[in-house]
Amino acid sequence: PLSLNAKYHFSNFICGPSNEFAHAAARAVAAKPGRSYNPLFLFGDVGLGKTHLLSAIGHTIQSSNPDAKIVYQSSESFANEVVDAVLNGKLEEFRRKYREETDVLLMDDIQLLAGKERTQHELFHIFNVMYDSNRQIVLTSDKLPHDLPNVEDRLRSRFQWGLITDIQPPEIETRVAIVKSKAAREGLELDESLAFHLARHVASNVRELEGALVRILAHASLTKRKLTIQYIDEILNNIVPRTTPDLSIEAIQEAVARYFRLKVNDLRGSQRRQSIVRPRHVAMYLCRKHVSKASFPAIGDQFGKKDHATVMNAVKKIDRALESDRSLQSQIQDLEQQLDIPQTTKS
Ligand code: ADP
Ligand code: MG
Protein backbone atom coordinates (compact mmCIF):
# COMPACT_ATOMS: atom_id res chain seq x y z
CA PRO A 1 0.00 0.00 0.00
CA LEU A 2 0.98 3.54 -0.61
CA SER A 3 2.54 4.88 2.55
CA LEU A 4 3.64 8.30 1.50
CA ASN A 5 4.20 10.89 4.12
CA ALA A 6 0.94 12.79 4.17
CA LYS A 7 2.65 16.08 4.99
CA TYR A 8 4.96 16.22 2.01
CA HIS A 9 3.39 18.05 -0.92
CA PHE A 10 4.64 20.39 -3.61
CA SER A 11 2.55 23.12 -2.03
CA ASN A 12 4.68 23.16 1.09
CA PHE A 13 8.03 22.71 -0.59
CA ILE A 14 9.96 25.96 -0.63
CA CYS A 15 12.03 26.57 -3.72
CA GLY A 16 15.30 28.37 -4.03
CA PRO A 17 18.37 28.15 -6.22
CA SER A 18 19.60 25.13 -4.27
CA ASN A 19 16.67 22.91 -5.15
CA GLU A 20 14.71 24.49 -7.97
CA PHE A 21 16.04 22.20 -10.67
CA ALA A 22 15.15 19.08 -8.69
CA HIS A 23 11.79 20.60 -7.88
CA ALA A 24 11.05 21.42 -11.52
CA ALA A 25 12.04 17.93 -12.61
CA ALA A 26 9.85 16.39 -9.93
CA ARG A 27 6.93 18.52 -11.06
CA ALA A 28 7.45 17.51 -14.67
CA VAL A 29 7.52 13.84 -13.74
CA ALA A 30 4.43 14.18 -11.59
CA ALA A 31 2.57 15.86 -14.46
CA LYS A 32 3.56 13.26 -17.05
CA PRO A 33 4.67 10.10 -15.35
CA GLY A 34 6.68 7.83 -17.60
CA ARG A 35 6.83 10.43 -20.32
CA SER A 36 9.23 13.13 -19.17
CA TYR A 37 12.29 11.75 -17.43
CA ASN A 38 12.65 8.10 -16.64
CA PRO A 39 14.08 7.33 -14.24
CA LEU A 40 14.27 10.54 -12.29
CA PHE A 41 17.20 10.38 -9.91
CA LEU A 42 17.10 12.83 -6.98
CA PHE A 43 20.46 13.19 -5.36
CA GLY A 44 21.40 15.14 -2.24
CA ASP A 45 22.62 15.03 1.32
CA VAL A 46 20.49 13.97 4.20
CA GLY A 47 17.74 16.34 5.30
CA LEU A 48 17.55 18.37 2.12
CA GLY A 49 14.14 17.31 0.87
CA LYS A 50 14.55 14.17 -1.24
CA THR A 51 11.84 12.21 0.53
CA HIS A 52 9.65 15.29 0.51
CA LEU A 53 9.86 15.62 -3.27
CA LEU A 54 9.45 11.89 -3.77
CA SER A 55 6.26 11.91 -1.73
CA ALA A 56 5.01 15.02 -3.48
CA ILE A 57 5.36 13.23 -6.81
CA GLY A 58 3.36 10.32 -5.43
CA HIS A 59 0.56 12.50 -4.05
CA THR A 60 0.29 14.48 -7.25
CA ILE A 61 0.09 11.44 -9.51
CA GLN A 62 -2.38 9.78 -7.18
CA SER A 63 -4.72 12.73 -7.13
CA SER A 64 -4.75 13.21 -10.88
CA ASN A 65 -4.95 9.48 -11.47
CA PRO A 66 -6.65 7.76 -8.53
CA ASP A 67 -6.41 4.34 -10.15
CA ALA A 68 -2.67 4.46 -10.58
CA LYS A 69 -0.90 1.84 -8.51
CA ILE A 70 1.91 3.75 -6.87
CA VAL A 71 4.46 1.99 -4.77
CA TYR A 72 6.56 4.02 -2.39
CA GLN A 73 9.29 1.99 -0.82
CA SER A 74 12.47 2.66 1.04
CA SER A 75 15.28 0.55 -0.29
CA GLU A 76 15.62 -1.11 3.03
CA SER A 77 12.06 -2.34 3.17
CA PHE A 78 12.32 -3.34 -0.46
CA ALA A 79 15.33 -5.46 0.44
CA ASN A 80 13.37 -6.99 3.31
CA GLU A 81 10.55 -7.77 0.94
CA VAL A 82 12.96 -9.61 -1.33
CA VAL A 83 14.32 -11.64 1.56
CA ASP A 84 10.82 -12.49 2.73
CA ALA A 85 9.76 -13.51 -0.74
CA VAL A 86 12.78 -15.76 -1.10
CA LEU A 87 12.34 -17.35 2.32
CA ASN A 88 8.64 -17.95 1.92
CA GLY A 89 8.70 -19.10 -1.66
CA LYS A 90 6.74 -16.07 -2.78
CA LEU A 91 9.03 -14.77 -5.48
CA GLU A 92 6.44 -15.12 -8.20
CA GLU A 93 4.00 -13.02 -6.26
CA PHE A 94 6.67 -10.47 -5.46
CA ARG A 95 7.69 -10.20 -9.09
CA ARG A 96 4.13 -9.89 -10.26
CA LYS A 97 3.51 -7.09 -7.81
CA TYR A 98 6.33 -5.00 -9.16
CA ARG A 99 6.69 -6.08 -12.73
CA GLU A 100 3.01 -6.20 -13.60
CA GLU A 101 0.97 -4.36 -11.07
CA THR A 102 2.99 -1.26 -10.30
CA ASP A 103 2.47 1.86 -12.36
CA VAL A 104 4.85 4.14 -10.52
CA LEU A 105 7.78 3.06 -8.39
CA LEU A 106 9.15 5.57 -5.89
CA MET A 107 12.25 4.15 -4.29
CA ASP A 108 13.86 6.07 -1.47
CA ASP A 109 17.52 5.97 -0.39
CA ILE A 110 18.86 3.54 -2.94
CA GLN A 111 22.36 3.96 -1.52
CA LEU A 112 21.13 1.38 1.01
CA LEU A 113 21.09 -1.26 -1.72
CA ALA A 114 24.87 -1.42 -1.45
CA GLY A 115 26.07 -4.96 -1.25
CA LYS A 116 22.58 -6.46 -1.42
CA GLU A 117 23.08 -8.52 -4.53
CA ARG A 118 19.85 -10.41 -4.57
CA THR A 119 17.85 -7.24 -4.10
CA GLN A 120 19.78 -5.52 -6.86
CA HIS A 121 19.12 -8.45 -9.13
CA GLU A 122 15.38 -8.19 -8.56
CA LEU A 123 15.40 -4.44 -8.97
CA PHE A 124 17.30 -4.76 -12.21
CA HIS A 125 14.56 -6.87 -13.76
CA ILE A 126 11.79 -4.73 -12.33
CA PHE A 127 13.54 -1.70 -13.73
CA ASN A 128 13.78 -3.19 -17.21
CA VAL A 129 10.17 -4.22 -17.37
CA MET A 130 8.88 -0.93 -16.03
CA TYR A 131 11.18 1.12 -18.19
CA ASP A 132 10.23 -0.72 -21.35
CA SER A 133 6.58 -0.09 -20.72
CA ASN A 134 7.09 3.60 -19.91
CA ARG A 135 6.19 3.30 -16.29
CA GLN A 136 7.74 5.94 -14.08
CA ILE A 137 10.57 5.19 -11.70
CA VAL A 138 11.90 7.78 -9.26
CA LEU A 139 14.94 7.12 -7.12
CA THR A 140 16.56 9.09 -4.35
CA SER A 141 20.09 8.70 -3.11
CA ASP A 142 22.73 10.49 -1.11
CA LYS A 143 25.31 9.45 -3.69
CA LEU A 144 25.53 9.87 -7.43
CA PRO A 145 25.07 6.67 -9.42
CA HIS A 146 28.74 6.31 -10.26
CA ASP A 147 29.70 6.80 -6.62
CA LEU A 148 27.37 4.13 -5.32
CA PRO A 149 29.56 1.50 -3.73
CA ASN A 150 28.78 -2.17 -4.21
CA VAL A 151 26.06 -1.68 -6.73
CA GLU A 152 26.15 -3.67 -9.96
CA ASP A 153 27.36 -1.73 -12.96
CA ARG A 154 24.36 -2.60 -15.07
CA LEU A 155 22.06 -1.15 -12.43
CA ARG A 156 24.24 1.89 -11.89
CA SER A 157 24.22 2.65 -15.58
CA ARG A 158 20.43 2.35 -15.74
CA PHE A 159 20.13 4.87 -12.92
CA GLN A 160 21.73 7.33 -15.31
CA TRP A 161 19.42 6.71 -18.23
CA GLY A 162 16.97 9.40 -17.27
CA LEU A 163 17.62 12.65 -15.51
CA ILE A 164 19.85 13.19 -12.50
CA THR A 165 19.17 16.25 -10.39
CA ASP A 166 20.89 17.32 -7.26
CA ILE A 167 19.69 19.21 -4.24
CA GLN A 168 22.15 21.46 -2.49
CA PRO A 169 21.89 22.89 1.03
CA PRO A 170 19.55 25.87 0.91
CA GLU A 171 20.91 29.40 0.96
CA ILE A 172 20.00 31.72 3.78
CA GLU A 173 17.04 33.29 1.93
CA THR A 174 15.52 29.88 1.30
CA ARG A 175 16.07 28.86 4.88
CA VAL A 176 14.32 32.01 6.04
CA ALA A 177 11.39 31.25 3.75
CA ILE A 178 11.22 27.68 5.05
CA VAL A 179 11.24 28.84 8.67
CA LYS A 180 8.53 31.39 8.02
CA SER A 181 6.33 28.99 6.16
CA LYS A 182 6.66 26.26 8.79
CA ALA A 183 5.95 28.74 11.56
CA ALA A 184 2.91 30.07 9.71
CA ARG A 185 1.61 26.54 9.42
CA GLU A 186 1.82 26.32 13.21
CA GLY A 187 -0.13 29.53 13.44
CA LEU A 188 2.75 31.77 14.33
CA GLU A 189 3.74 34.89 12.48
CA LEU A 190 7.50 34.86 12.84
CA ASP A 191 8.93 38.25 12.08
CA GLU A 192 11.69 38.60 9.55
CA SER A 193 14.54 39.30 11.95
CA LEU A 194 13.72 36.30 14.13
CA ALA A 195 13.36 34.00 11.15
CA PHE A 196 16.63 35.30 9.80
CA HIS A 197 18.36 34.78 13.12
CA LEU A 198 17.20 31.20 13.35
CA ALA A 199 18.08 30.46 9.74
CA ARG A 200 21.54 31.87 10.24
CA HIS A 201 22.08 29.71 13.29
CA VAL A 202 21.02 26.41 11.85
CA ALA A 203 22.67 26.09 8.49
CA SER A 204 23.26 22.37 8.27
CA ASN A 205 20.08 20.98 6.81
CA VAL A 206 16.38 21.50 6.66
CA ARG A 207 15.52 18.73 9.07
CA GLU A 208 17.62 20.32 11.80
CA LEU A 209 16.22 23.71 11.02
CA GLU A 210 12.74 22.28 11.47
CA GLY A 211 13.74 20.59 14.70
CA ALA A 212 15.05 23.87 16.08
CA LEU A 213 11.88 25.67 15.09
CA VAL A 214 9.70 23.04 16.73
CA ARG A 215 11.58 23.47 20.00
CA ILE A 216 11.34 27.20 19.83
CA LEU A 217 7.62 27.08 19.20
CA ALA A 218 7.13 24.60 22.03
CA HIS A 219 9.13 26.70 24.47
CA ALA A 220 7.37 29.86 23.50
CA SER A 221 3.93 28.37 23.81
CA LEU A 222 4.64 26.66 27.13
CA THR A 223 6.31 29.62 28.82
CA LYS A 224 4.15 32.24 27.11
CA ARG A 225 7.27 34.35 26.81
CA LYS A 226 7.54 36.67 23.88
CA LEU A 227 9.97 35.42 21.28
CA THR A 228 13.06 37.57 21.02
CA ILE A 229 16.48 36.97 19.56
CA GLN A 230 17.83 36.50 23.02
CA TYR A 231 15.17 33.99 23.94
CA ILE A 232 15.81 32.08 20.73
CA ASP A 233 19.49 31.94 21.62
CA GLU A 234 18.70 30.58 25.04
CA ILE A 235 16.63 27.83 23.54
CA LEU A 236 19.10 27.06 20.78
CA ASN A 237 22.02 26.95 23.12
CA ASN A 238 20.22 24.38 25.14
CA ILE A 239 19.67 22.18 22.18
CA VAL A 240 22.65 22.68 19.96
CA PRO A 241 25.36 21.25 22.19
CA ARG A 242 23.47 18.27 23.53
CA THR A 243 26.49 17.13 25.44
CA THR A 244 27.34 16.26 28.97
CA PRO A 245 29.62 18.79 30.61
CA ASP A 246 32.94 17.58 31.96
CA LEU A 247 32.97 14.34 30.08
CA SER A 248 36.36 13.85 28.47
CA ILE A 249 37.65 11.75 25.62
CA GLU A 250 39.92 9.89 28.03
CA ALA A 251 37.02 9.03 30.30
CA ILE A 252 35.16 7.55 27.37
CA GLN A 253 38.19 5.61 26.18
CA GLU A 254 38.64 4.13 29.65
CA ALA A 255 35.01 3.16 29.98
CA VAL A 256 34.91 1.60 26.54
CA ALA A 257 38.16 -0.29 27.11
CA ARG A 258 36.87 -1.65 30.40
CA TYR A 259 33.56 -2.60 28.89
CA PHE A 260 35.11 -4.57 26.06
CA ARG A 261 38.00 -5.85 28.18
CA LEU A 262 40.63 -4.14 26.10
CA LYS A 263 43.45 -1.77 26.87
CA VAL A 264 43.05 1.94 26.24
CA ASN A 265 46.05 1.65 23.97
CA ASP A 266 44.19 -0.85 21.82
CA LEU A 267 41.62 1.82 21.15
CA ARG A 268 44.27 4.37 20.36
CA GLY A 269 46.28 2.01 18.20
CA SER A 270 45.59 0.89 14.68
CA GLN A 271 45.11 -2.85 14.89
CA ARG A 272 42.45 -3.93 12.47
CA ARG A 273 41.07 -6.92 14.25
CA GLN A 274 37.28 -6.62 14.31
CA SER A 275 37.17 -7.23 18.05
CA ILE A 276 39.18 -4.04 18.47
CA VAL A 277 37.93 -2.02 15.53
CA ARG A 278 34.30 -2.08 16.66
CA PRO A 279 35.04 -0.90 20.22
CA ARG A 280 37.32 1.78 18.77
CA HIS A 281 34.50 3.01 16.57
CA VAL A 282 32.09 2.92 19.47
CA ALA A 283 34.47 5.03 21.52
CA MET A 284 34.84 7.57 18.74
CA TYR A 285 31.10 7.67 18.31
CA LEU A 286 30.54 8.34 22.01
CA CYS A 287 33.18 11.06 22.03
CA ARG A 288 31.58 12.80 19.13
CA LYS A 289 28.15 12.52 20.63
CA HIS A 290 28.87 13.48 24.20
CA VAL A 291 32.05 15.49 24.54
CA SER A 292 31.42 19.15 24.04
CA LYS A 293 33.89 20.70 21.61
CA ALA A 294 35.14 17.34 20.45
CA SER A 295 35.63 18.01 16.76
CA PHE A 296 36.54 15.17 14.42
CA PRO A 297 40.20 16.24 14.26
CA ALA A 298 40.36 16.62 18.05
CA ILE A 299 39.03 13.12 18.52
CA GLY A 300 41.38 11.74 15.90
CA ASP A 301 44.28 13.30 17.71
CA GLN A 302 43.53 11.46 20.90
CA PHE A 303 43.04 8.19 19.12
CA GLY A 304 46.66 7.92 18.11
CA LYS A 305 46.74 10.80 15.65
CA LYS A 306 44.19 9.47 13.22
CA ASP A 307 42.84 11.88 10.67
CA HIS A 308 39.42 13.44 10.83
CA ALA A 309 38.01 11.37 7.97
CA THR A 310 38.73 8.17 9.87
CA VAL A 311 36.77 9.44 12.83
CA MET A 312 33.98 10.69 10.65
CA ASN A 313 33.65 7.32 8.98
CA ALA A 314 33.69 5.54 12.30
CA VAL A 315 30.89 7.71 13.63
CA LYS A 316 28.89 7.23 10.45
CA LYS A 317 29.35 3.49 10.61
CA ILE A 318 28.07 3.27 14.14
CA ASP A 319 25.21 5.60 13.41
CA ARG A 320 24.16 3.40 10.56
CA ALA A 321 24.65 0.14 12.40
CA LEU A 322 22.58 1.46 15.29
CA GLU A 323 19.54 1.54 13.06
CA SER A 324 19.28 -2.22 13.04
CA ASP A 325 21.85 -3.75 15.36
CA ARG A 326 20.11 -4.46 18.67
CA SER A 327 23.16 -5.66 20.52
CA LEU A 328 25.07 -2.57 19.53
CA GLN A 329 22.16 -0.44 20.71
CA SER A 330 22.28 -2.03 24.12
CA GLN A 331 26.07 -1.83 24.35
CA ILE A 332 25.89 1.89 23.71
CA GLN A 333 23.11 2.24 26.24
CA ASP A 334 25.14 0.35 28.85
CA LEU A 335 28.12 2.55 28.19
CA GLU A 336 26.10 5.73 28.39
CA GLN A 337 24.73 4.57 31.69
CA GLN A 338 28.18 3.80 33.01
CA LEU A 339 29.29 7.25 31.95
CA ASP A 340 26.30 8.84 33.70
CA ILE A 341 24.97 10.24 30.51
CA PRO A 342 21.26 10.93 30.73
CA GLN A 343 19.36 8.58 28.47
CA THR A 344 17.68 10.12 25.52
CA THR A 345 14.98 8.01 24.03
CA LYS A 346 15.46 7.98 20.31
CA SER A 347 12.31 7.52 18.30
P1 ADP B 1 15.92 13.78 2.87
O1 ADP B 1 14.96 12.72 2.40
O2 ADP B 1 16.66 14.42 1.74
O3 ADP B 1 16.83 13.32 3.94
P2 ADP B 1 13.52 15.05 3.79
O4 ADP B 1 12.74 15.07 2.53
O5 ADP B 1 13.14 14.03 4.79
O6 ADP B 1 15.07 14.96 3.48
O7 ADP B 1 13.47 16.51 4.45
C1 ADP B 1 13.73 16.74 5.80
C2 ADP B 1 12.70 17.69 6.36
O8 ADP B 1 12.92 18.98 5.81
C3 ADP B 1 11.30 17.30 5.99
O9 ADP B 1 10.44 17.57 7.09
C4 ADP B 1 10.95 18.21 4.83
O10 ADP B 1 9.58 18.51 4.80
C5 ADP B 1 11.77 19.43 5.12
N1 ADP B 1 12.22 20.12 3.90
C6 ADP B 1 13.32 19.87 3.18
N2 ADP B 1 13.45 20.71 2.15
C7 ADP B 1 12.38 21.52 2.20
C8 ADP B 1 11.92 22.63 1.42
N3 ADP B 1 12.61 23.06 0.35
N4 ADP B 1 10.79 23.24 1.79
C9 ADP B 1 10.09 22.83 2.86
N5 ADP B 1 10.46 21.80 3.66
C10 ADP B 1 11.58 21.15 3.34
MG1 MG C 1 14.81 10.78 3.02
Short mmCIF file of N, CA and C and ligand atoms in Angstrom, two decimals, residues 8 12-14 19 45-52 178 182 206-207 210, ligand 1:
data_model
loop_
_atom_site.label_atom_id
_atom_site.label_comp_id
_atom_site.label_asym_id
_atom_site.label_seq_id
_atom_site.Cartn_x
_atom_site.Cartn_y
_atom_site.Cartn_z
N TYR A 8 4.02 15.74 3.02
CA TYR A 8 4.96 16.22 2.01
C TYR A 8 4.31 16.44 0.65
N ASN A 12 3.90 22.68 -0.05
CA ASN A 12 4.68 23.16 1.09
C ASN A 12 6.18 22.91 0.92
N PHE A 13 6.60 22.81 -0.30
CA PHE A 13 8.03 22.71 -0.59
C PHE A 13 8.51 24.07 -1.05
N ILE A 14 9.47 24.62 -0.32
CA ILE A 14 9.96 25.96 -0.63
C ILE A 14 11.12 25.86 -1.62
N ASN A 19 17.50 24.09 -4.88
CA ASN A 19 16.67 22.91 -5.15
C ASN A 19 15.71 23.09 -6.31
N ASP A 45 22.29 15.43 -0.04
CA ASP A 45 22.62 15.03 1.32
C ASP A 45 21.38 14.82 2.16
N VAL A 46 21.60 14.25 3.31
CA VAL A 46 20.49 13.97 4.20
C VAL A 46 19.80 15.27 4.66
N GLY A 47 18.49 15.22 4.76
CA GLY A 47 17.74 16.34 5.30
C GLY A 47 17.49 17.48 4.35
N LEU A 48 17.70 17.25 3.06
CA LEU A 48 17.55 18.37 2.12
C LEU A 48 16.27 18.30 1.28
N GLY A 49 15.43 17.30 1.55
CA GLY A 49 14.14 17.31 0.87
C GLY A 49 13.90 16.24 -0.18
N LYS A 50 14.75 15.22 -0.23
CA LYS A 50 14.55 14.17 -1.24
C LYS A 50 13.24 13.42 -1.00
N THR A 51 13.05 12.97 0.23
CA THR A 51 11.84 12.21 0.53
C THR A 51 10.60 13.09 0.35
N HIS A 52 10.76 14.35 0.69
CA HIS A 52 9.65 15.29 0.51
C HIS A 52 9.24 15.35 -0.97
N ILE A 178 11.68 28.96 4.48
CA ILE A 178 11.22 27.68 5.05
C ILE A 178 10.77 27.88 6.49
N LYS A 182 6.97 27.28 7.78
CA LYS A 182 6.66 26.26 8.79
C LYS A 182 6.01 26.91 10.01
N VAL A 206 17.73 21.04 6.40
CA VAL A 206 16.38 21.50 6.66
C VAL A 206 15.75 20.76 7.83
N ARG A 207 16.11 19.48 7.97
CA ARG A 207 15.52 18.73 9.07
C ARG A 207 15.93 19.34 10.41
N GLU A 210 14.09 22.57 11.01
CA GLU A 210 12.74 22.28 11.47
C GLU A 210 12.71 21.90 12.93
P1 ADP B 1 15.92 13.78 2.87
O1 ADP B 1 14.96 12.72 2.40
O2 ADP B 1 16.66 14.42 1.74
O3 ADP B 1 16.83 13.32 3.94
P2 ADP B 1 13.52 15.05 3.79
O4 ADP B 1 12.74 15.07 2.53
O5 ADP B 1 13.14 14.03 4.79
O6 ADP B 1 15.07 14.96 3.48
O7 ADP B 1 13.47 16.51 4.45
C1 ADP B 1 13.73 16.74 5.80
C2 ADP B 1 12.70 17.69 6.36
O8 ADP B 1 12.92 18.98 5.81
C3 ADP B 1 11.30 17.30 5.99
O9 ADP B 1 10.44 17.57 7.09
C4 ADP B 1 10.95 18.21 4.83
O10 ADP B 1 9.58 18.51 4.80
C5 ADP B 1 11.77 19.43 5.12
N1 ADP B 1 12.22 20.12 3.90
C6 ADP B 1 13.32 19.87 3.18
N2 ADP B 1 13.45 20.71 2.15
C7 ADP B 1 12.38 21.52 2.20
C8 ADP B 1 11.92 22.63 1.42
N3 ADP B 1 12.61 23.06 0.35
N4 ADP B 1 10.79 23.24 1.79
C9 ADP B 1 10.09 22.83 2.86
N5 ADP B 1 10.46 21.80 3.66
C10 ADP B 1 11.58 21.15 3.34
#
